[in-house]
CSV table of C-alpha atoms and ligand atoms in Angstrom, one decimal:
chain,number,residue,atom,x,y,z
A,157,MET,CA,132.5,124.4,28.7
A,158,LEU,CA,136.0,123.4,30.5
A,159,THR,CA,135.3,125.9,33.4
A,160,LYS,CA,132.3,124.6,34.5
A,161,ILE,CA,133.5,120.5,34.3
A,162,GLU,CA,136.5,122.4,35.9
A,163,GLN,CA,133.7,123.7,38.6
A,164,LEU,CA,132.1,120.9,39.1
A,165,LEU,CA,135.3,118.4,39.7
A,166,ALA,CA,135.9,120.9,42.7
A,167,GLU,CA,132.5,120.7,44.1
A,168,VAL,CA,132.7,116.7,43.7
A,169,GLU,CA,135.5,116.6,45.5
A,170,ASN,CA,134.3,118.4,48.6
A,171,LEU,CA,131.0,116.7,48.5
A,172,THR,CA,129.3,115.8,52.5
A,173,ALA,CA,126.5,114.5,53.7
A,174,THR,CA,125.1,114.2,56.9
A,175,ASN,CA,122.1,111.7,56.3
A,176,ALA,CA,121.0,109.4,53.9
A,177,GLU,CA,118.5,112.0,52.5
A,178,GLU,CA,121.2,114.6,52.2
A,179,LEU,CA,123.1,112.2,50.1
A,180,GLU,CA,120.1,111.4,48.0
A,181,ALA,CA,119.6,114.6,46.7
A,182,LEU,CA,123.4,115.0,45.8
A,183,ARG,CA,122.6,112.0,43.9
A,184,ILE,CA,119.7,113.3,42.7
A,185,LYS,CA,121.7,117.0,41.9
A,186,TYR,CA,124.4,115.1,40.2
A,187,LEU,CA,124.1,111.9,38.7
A,188,SER,CA,120.0,111.5,38.0
A,189,LYS,CA,118.5,111.8,34.4
A,190,LYS,CA,118.1,115.5,35.6
A,191,GLY,CA,121.2,116.3,37.0
A,192,ALA,CA,124.3,118.9,36.2
A,193,ILE,CA,126.4,115.9,34.4
A,194,ASN,CA,123.7,114.8,32.1
A,195,ALA,CA,123.2,118.0,31.3
A,196,LEU,CA,126.6,118.9,30.7
A,197,MET,CA,126.7,115.5,28.0
A,198,ALA,CA,123.3,116.9,26.6
A,199,ASP,CA,125.9,120.3,25.7
A,200,PHE,CA,128.3,117.4,24.4
A,201,ARG,CA,127.4,117.8,20.6
A,202,ASN,CA,127.8,121.3,20.8
A,203,VAL,CA,131.0,121.0,21.4
A,204,PRO,CA,133.5,122.3,19.0
A,205,ALA,CA,135.3,119.0,16.7
A,206,GLU,CA,138.9,120.2,17.9
A,207,GLN,CA,138.2,119.9,21.5
A,208,LYS,CA,135.6,117.2,21.2
A,209,LYS,CA,138.6,114.7,22.9
A,210,GLU,CA,139.7,117.1,25.2
A,211,VAL,CA,136.2,118.0,26.8
A,212,GLY,CA,135.4,114.3,26.1
A,213,MET,CA,138.0,112.7,28.7
A,214,LYS,CA,137.2,115.5,31.0
A,215,LEU,CA,133.9,114.9,31.3
A,216,ASN,CA,134.1,111.5,31.3
A,217,GLU,CA,136.0,112.4,35.0
A,218,LEU,CA,133.8,114.2,36.0
A,219,LYS,CA,131.0,111.5,35.8
A,220,ASN,CA,133.6,108.4,37.3
A,221,ARG,CA,134.7,111.0,40.4
A,222,ALA,CA,130.8,111.9,41.3
A,223,GLN,CA,130.4,108.1,41.2
A,224,GLU,CA,133.1,107.6,43.4
A,225,ARG,CA,132.2,110.3,45.8
A,226,ILE,CA,129.1,109.3,46.3
A,227,SER,CA,129.4,105.8,46.9
A,228,ALA,CA,132.0,106.6,49.1
A,229,LEU,CA,129.5,108.3,51.7
A,230,LYS,CA,127.0,105.6,50.8
A,231,GLU,CA,129.1,103.1,52.4
A,232,ALA,CA,130.0,105.5,55.4
A,233,PHE,CA,126.5,105.6,56.2
A,234,GLU,CA,126.0,101.8,56.1
A,235,CYS,CA,129.2,101.2,58.5
A,236,MET,CA,127.5,104.0,60.4
A,237,ASP,CA,124.7,101.9,60.5
A,238,ASN,CA,126.3,99.0,62.0
A,239,ASP,CA,127.9,100.5,64.4
A,240,ALA,CA,125.2,101.8,65.7
A,241,ALA,CA,123.6,98.3,65.5
A,242,GLU,CA,126.6,96.7,68.0
A,243,LEU,CA,125.9,99.7,70.4
A,244,ASP,CA,122.2,98.0,71.2
A,245,LEU,CA,122.7,97.3,74.7
A,246,THR,CA,119.4,95.2,74.8
A,247,ARG,CA,120.6,92.6,72.3
A,248,THR,CA,121.6,89.1,73.8
A,249,ALA,CA,125.0,88.9,74.6
A,250,TYR,CA,127.1,86.2,72.6
A,251,PRO,CA,127.1,83.0,74.2
A,252,VAL,CA,130.8,82.4,75.7
A,253,ASN,CA,131.9,78.6,75.7
A,254,LEU,CA,132.7,78.2,79.7
A,255,GLY,CA,135.8,75.5,80.5
A,256,THR,CA,134.9,72.2,82.1
A,257,ARG,CA,137.0,71.1,84.7
A,258,HIS,CA,139.5,68.3,84.2
A,259,PRO,CA,138.2,64.6,84.8
A,260,LEU,CA,141.4,64.5,87.5
A,261,THR,CA,140.6,67.4,89.4
A,262,ILE,CA,136.6,66.4,89.9
A,263,VAL,CA,137.7,62.8,91.3
A,264,ARG,CA,140.7,64.8,93.2
A,265,ASN,CA,137.7,67.1,94.7
A,266,GLU,CA,135.5,64.3,95.5
A,267,ILE,CA,138.1,62.3,97.5
A,268,ILE,CA,139.1,65.6,99.1
A,269,ASN,CA,135.8,66.4,100.2
A,270,ILE,CA,135.2,62.7,101.9
A,271,PHE,CA,138.4,62.9,103.8
A,272,ASN,CA,137.8,66.3,104.8
A,273,ARG,CA,134.5,65.4,106.7
A,274,LEU,CA,136.6,62.8,108.2
A,275,GLY,CA,138.6,65.3,110.0
A,276,PHE,CA,141.4,65.2,107.4
A,277,THR,CA,143.4,68.2,106.5
A,278,ILE,CA,145.3,69.0,103.6
A,279,ALA,CA,149.2,69.3,103.0
A,280,ASP,CA,151.2,70.3,100.2
A,281,GLY,CA,154.7,70.1,99.0
A,282,PRO,CA,157.2,70.3,96.6
A,283,GLU,CA,157.3,67.7,93.3
A,284,VAL,CA,161.3,68.5,93.3
A,285,GLU,CA,162.5,67.0,96.1
A,286,ASP,CA,165.1,65.8,97.8
A,287,ASP,CA,166.4,61.9,98.2
A,288,TRP,CA,165.6,61.8,102.2
A,289,HIS,CA,162.2,62.9,102.0
A,290,VAL,CA,160.9,60.4,99.0
A,291,PHE,CA,163.3,57.3,100.3
A,292,SER,CA,165.6,57.5,103.1
A,293,SER,CA,162.8,58.7,105.7
A,294,MET,CA,160.5,56.0,104.6
A,295,ASN,CA,162.8,53.5,105.2
A,296,PHE,CA,163.3,52.7,101.5
A,297,PRO,CA,166.8,50.7,101.9
A,298,GLU,CA,169.6,51.7,99.9
A,299,ASP,CA,169.5,49.1,97.3
A,300,HIS,CA,165.5,49.1,97.3
A,301,PRO,CA,164.5,48.8,93.1
A,302,ALA,CA,162.5,52.3,93.6
A,303,ARG,CA,165.4,54.3,94.1
A,304,ASP,CA,167.0,52.9,90.7
A,305,MET,CA,167.3,54.9,87.2
A,306,GLN,CA,164.2,52.9,85.3
A,307,ASP,CA,161.6,54.6,88.1
A,308,THR,CA,163.2,57.9,89.2
A,309,PHE,CA,163.8,60.8,87.5
A,310,PHE,CA,167.1,62.6,89.2
A,311,ILE,CA,168.0,66.2,88.2
A,312,GLU,CA,170.9,65.9,86.2
A,313,SER,CA,173.9,66.7,88.0
A,314,HIS,CA,172.4,66.7,91.3
A,315,PRO,CA,172.0,63.2,91.9
A,316,ASP,CA,170.1,63.6,95.7
A,317,ILE,CA,167.4,66.0,93.7
A,318,ILE,CA,164.7,64.6,92.2
A,319,LEU,CA,161.2,64.8,90.9
A,320,ARG,CA,159.0,62.8,93.8
A,321,THR,CA,157.8,59.4,93.3
A,322,HIS,CA,155.1,59.2,95.5
A,323,THR,CA,153.7,62.2,98.0
A,324,SER,CA,155.0,60.7,100.8
A,325,SER,CA,157.3,62.7,101.1
A,326,VAL,CA,154.8,65.2,101.8
A,327,GLN,CA,154.1,63.1,105.0
A,328,SER,CA,157.6,63.3,105.9
A,329,ARG,CA,157.8,66.7,106.1
A,330,ILE,CA,154.5,67.2,108.2
A,331,MET,CA,156.0,64.4,110.8
A,332,GLU,CA,159.6,66.5,110.7
A,333,ALA,CA,157.3,69.8,111.6
A,334,ASN,CA,154.3,68.6,113.5
A,335,GLN,CA,153.9,66.4,116.8
A,336,PRO,CA,150.7,63.9,116.9
A,337,PRO,CA,147.9,64.3,116.8
A,338,ILE,CA,148.6,64.6,113.1
A,339,ARG,CA,145.6,63.9,110.7
A,340,VAL,CA,146.8,65.4,106.9
A,341,ILE,CA,146.1,64.3,103.1
A,342,CYS,CA,148.5,64.6,100.7
A,343,PRO,CA,147.3,65.3,96.8
A,344,GLY,CA,149.5,66.0,94.4
A,345,ARG,CA,151.3,64.8,91.0
A,346,VAL,CA,154.2,62.4,91.0
A,347,TYR,CA,156.6,61.3,88.4
A,348,ARG,CA,158.2,57.7,87.3
A,349,ASN,CA,160.4,57.3,84.6
A,350,GLU,CA,157.4,54.4,83.3
A,351,ALA,CA,157.3,54.0,78.9
A,352,ILE,CA,154.1,55.5,78.5
A,353,SER,CA,151.1,53.6,77.7
A,354,TYR,CA,147.5,53.1,77.9
A,355,ARG,CA,147.9,52.2,81.3
A,356,ALA,CA,151.1,53.8,82.4
A,357,HIS,CA,152.4,57.4,82.4
A,358,CYS,CA,155.5,58.8,83.5
A,359,PHE,CA,153.3,61.3,85.9
A,360,PHE,CA,150.3,61.0,87.6
A,361,HIS,CA,148.5,62.1,90.3
A,362,GLN,CA,147.8,60.7,93.9
A,363,VAL,CA,146.5,61.9,97.4
A,364,GLU,CA,147.9,60.0,100.1
A,365,GLY,CA,146.5,60.0,104.0
A,366,LEU,CA,148.5,59.7,107.3
A,367,TYR,CA,146.8,59.7,110.6
A,368,ILE,CA,149.3,59.2,113.7
A,369,ASP,CA,147.8,59.4,117.5
A,370,LYS,CA,148.1,57.5,120.2
A,371,ASN,CA,146.5,54.1,119.9
A,372,VAL,CA,145.8,54.2,116.2
A,373,SER,CA,145.0,50.5,115.2
A,374,PHE,CA,144.9,48.8,111.8
A,375,THR,CA,140.7,48.8,112.9
A,376,ASP,CA,140.7,52.7,112.4
A,377,LEU,CA,142.1,52.4,109.3
A,378,LYS,CA,139.9,49.8,107.8
A,379,GLN,CA,137.0,51.9,109.2
A,380,VAL,CA,138.1,55.1,107.1
A,381,LEU,CA,138.9,53.0,104.1
A,382,LEU,CA,135.2,50.7,104.2
A,383,GLN,CA,133.4,54.8,104.4
A,384,PHE,CA,135.9,56.3,101.6
A,385,ALA,CA,134.9,53.4,99.6
A,386,GLN,CA,131.3,53.7,100.1
A,387,GLU,CA,130.9,57.2,99.4
A,388,MET,CA,133.0,57.0,96.6
A,389,PHE,CA,131.7,54.0,94.8
A,390,GLY,CA,128.3,53.7,96.5
A,391,PRO,CA,127.1,52.3,99.7
A,392,ASP,CA,126.8,48.7,98.6
A,393,THR,CA,130.4,48.4,97.7
A,394,LYS,CA,132.5,45.7,100.0
A,395,ILE,CA,136.4,46.0,100.3
A,396,ARG,CA,138.9,43.3,101.0
A,397,LEU,CA,142.3,43.9,102.3
A,398,ARG,CA,145.5,42.0,101.2
A,399,PRO,CA,148.4,41.5,102.5
A,400,SER,CA,151.5,43.2,100.8
A,401,TYR,CA,154.5,45.2,101.0
A,402,PHE,CA,155.6,49.1,101.3
A,403,PRO,CA,159.0,49.7,103.3
A,404,PHE,CA,157.0,52.4,105.1
A,405,THR,CA,154.1,50.1,106.4
A,406,GLU,CA,153.9,47.3,108.6
A,407,PRO,CA,152.3,45.3,108.0
A,408,SER,CA,150.9,46.4,104.6
A,409,ALA,CA,147.9,45.3,102.9
A,410,GLU,CA,146.4,46.3,99.3
A,411,MET,CA,142.8,47.2,99.1
A,412,ASP,CA,140.5,45.8,96.6
A,413,ILE,CA,136.4,47.1,96.3
A,414,SER,CA,133.9,44.5,94.4
A,415,CYS,CA,133.8,45.8,90.8
A,416,ASP,CA,131.0,47.2,90.0
A,417,ILE,CA,130.1,47.0,86.7
A,418,CYS,CA,129.4,43.1,86.6
A,419,GLY,CA,128.3,43.6,90.4
A,420,GLY,CA,131.2,40.5,92.0
A,421,LYS,CA,130.2,38.3,89.5
A,422,GLY,CA,133.5,38.6,87.1
A,423,CYS,CA,134.0,40.3,84.3
A,424,ASN,CA,137.0,41.3,82.0
A,425,PHE,CA,137.0,44.8,84.4
A,426,CYS,CA,137.8,42.9,87.4
A,427,LYS,CA,139.9,39.9,85.1
A,428,HIS,CA,136.7,37.6,86.5
A,429,THR,CA,137.7,38.1,90.2
A,430,GLY,CA,135.4,40.0,91.2
A,431,TRP,CA,137.5,42.6,92.7
A,432,VAL,CA,139.6,45.5,91.9
A,433,GLU,CA,142.7,46.6,93.2
A,434,ILE,CA,142.6,50.7,94.4
A,435,LEU,CA,145.1,51.4,96.5
A,436,GLY,CA,147.9,50.2,99.4
A,437,CYS,CA,147.9,50.9,103.1
A,438,GLY,CA,149.3,49.7,106.2
A,439,MET,CA,150.5,51.0,109.8
A,440,VAL,CA,153.3,53.3,109.3
A,441,ASP,CA,156.6,51.5,110.2
A,442,PRO,CA,157.9,52.6,114.0
A,443,ALA,CA,161.3,52.9,111.5
A,444,VAL,CA,159.7,56.1,109.6
A,445,LEU,CA,158.5,57.6,112.8
A,446,GLU,CA,161.8,57.5,114.4
A,447,SER,CA,164.0,59.1,111.0
A,448,ASN,CA,160.6,61.5,111.2
A,449,GLY,CA,161.2,62.3,114.7
A,450,ILE,CA,158.1,60.7,116.5
A,451,ASP,CA,158.4,58.6,120.0
A,452,SER,CA,157.8,55.3,118.3
A,453,LYS,CA,156.7,53.9,121.7
A,454,VAL,CA,154.3,56.6,122.3
A,455,TYR,CA,152.6,56.9,118.9
A,456,THR,CA,151.2,54.8,116.3
A,457,GLY,CA,149.5,55.4,112.6
A,458,TYR,CA,148.5,54.5,109.9
A,459,ALA,CA,149.0,55.3,106.0
A,460,PHE,CA,147.6,55.4,102.2
A,461,GLY,CA,147.9,55.8,98.8
A,462,MET,CA,145.7,56.1,96.0
A,463,GLY,CA,146.3,56.9,92.0
A,464,VAL,CA,143.2,59.4,91.1
A,465,GLU,CA,144.1,57.9,87.6
A,466,ARG,CA,143.1,54.6,88.8
A,467,ILE,CA,139.8,56.2,91.1
A,468,THR,CA,138.6,58.1,87.6
A,469,ASN,CA,139.0,55.3,84.9
A,470,LEU,CA,136.7,53.0,87.9
A,471,LYS,CA,134.4,55.8,87.9
A,472,TYR,CA,134.0,56.8,84.5
A,473,LYS,CA,135.0,53.5,82.8
A,474,VAL,CA,137.9,55.5,81.0
A,475,LYS,CA,140.4,52.6,79.0
A,476,ASP,CA,143.3,54.6,77.8
A,477,LEU,CA,144.8,57.0,80.7
A,478,ARG,CA,146.6,59.4,78.0
A,479,MET,CA,143.4,60.6,77.6
A,480,PHE,CA,144.1,62.4,81.0
A,481,SER,CA,146.5,64.8,79.5
A,482,GLU,CA,146.1,65.2,76.1
A,483,ASN,CA,143.9,67.9,76.2
A,484,ASP,CA,141.2,66.9,73.2
A,485,THR,CA,138.3,68.9,73.7
A,486,ARG,CA,135.7,66.8,72.6
A,487,PHE,CA,136.7,64.3,75.9
A,488,LEU,CA,137.4,67.2,78.3
A,489,GLU,CA,134.0,68.6,77.8
A,490,GLU,CA,132.3,65.2,78.4
A,491,PHE,CA,132.6,65.9,82.4
A,492,GLU,CA,130.6,68.4,83.7
A,493,SER,CA,130.6,69.5,87.5
A,494,ALA,CA,130.0,72.0,90.1
A,495,ASN,CA,132.8,70.0,92.1
B,604,LIG,N1,153.8,55.4,98.5
B,604,LIG,C1,153.2,54.5,97.9
B,604,LIG,C2,152.9,54.2,96.6
B,604,LIG,O1,153.2,55.6,95.8
B,604,LIG,C3,151.4,54.1,98.7
B,604,LIG,C4,151.6,53.7,100.1
B,604,LIG,C5,150.9,54.9,100.9
B,604,LIG,C6,151.3,52.6,100.4
B,604,LIG,C7,151.0,54.9,102.2
B,604,LIG,C8,151.4,52.5,101.8
B,604,LIG,C9,150.7,53.6,102.4
B,604,LIG,O2,152.7,53.9,96.0
């Protein structure tokens, strides 16, 4: 009997099956009521008493091994079934989550598109700049507060190297390298040393514009800005220019648009004035043209600059600036656009 068990054990260790039917046949052969193992169990009562312990243990081992082997083969078949299902080429693809464009990118592209149609090309420049391009060439007096440590990030150990505080530095680089006619917009990120709150951040985004040619006047500036405001905020939008001051423009102005929340009647958003400020502008100061190698007796020009966050806040009524840089996908997914 022991030899018979050993022989079956060896057989069981090497069982193979290529499909479910073959496996079922093996199960019947070894494990069913009429199978080989049950037949041995039936013979067990004829085993002499002194051998019962040894034979009983071997018989149990055989039964366990046969069960293990057959369920292992069964599992292998089930896995293969799953693999085959994975390979079903007619199955619908898994859904892929598509990203959405950042609201600031959507609005920046919209601003760029409007000015592109008006004949402006895009100019780019470095975010880490020197003092000359950010301040000196832009007619900032030596003691102008914008140069103060509170506003500007300096690169340690290089007091002349700074993070640009506005994209006017790109205008400077363009004037330096080109003669008029110049008609560019400069989109980009700028940095200011401000405490972060719902309405200020240490970095934000600007689009600045520059047009230099013979006989450019303030009327041209006003017309281009009106066109921009009406394309961006709707055809009924009105604009208003208030006198202001920038070192690089003379005369300078700040532009407001009619508040589209209350339709000009006055609300919390426009602080009950009916107007909201959106950009700074003016005629390029002759000193700036000269500093950058352009003859101010022959040419005149205008410049304007706006914050992309501000325009986005107005368009989408985002109350807290910090939302733009927190990477909260619940917020970002709200903005779907083909732009
Ligand atoms: N450079 C100005 C700023 O950053 C914006 C501006 C650009 C104003 C051009 C007037 C003309 O605040």
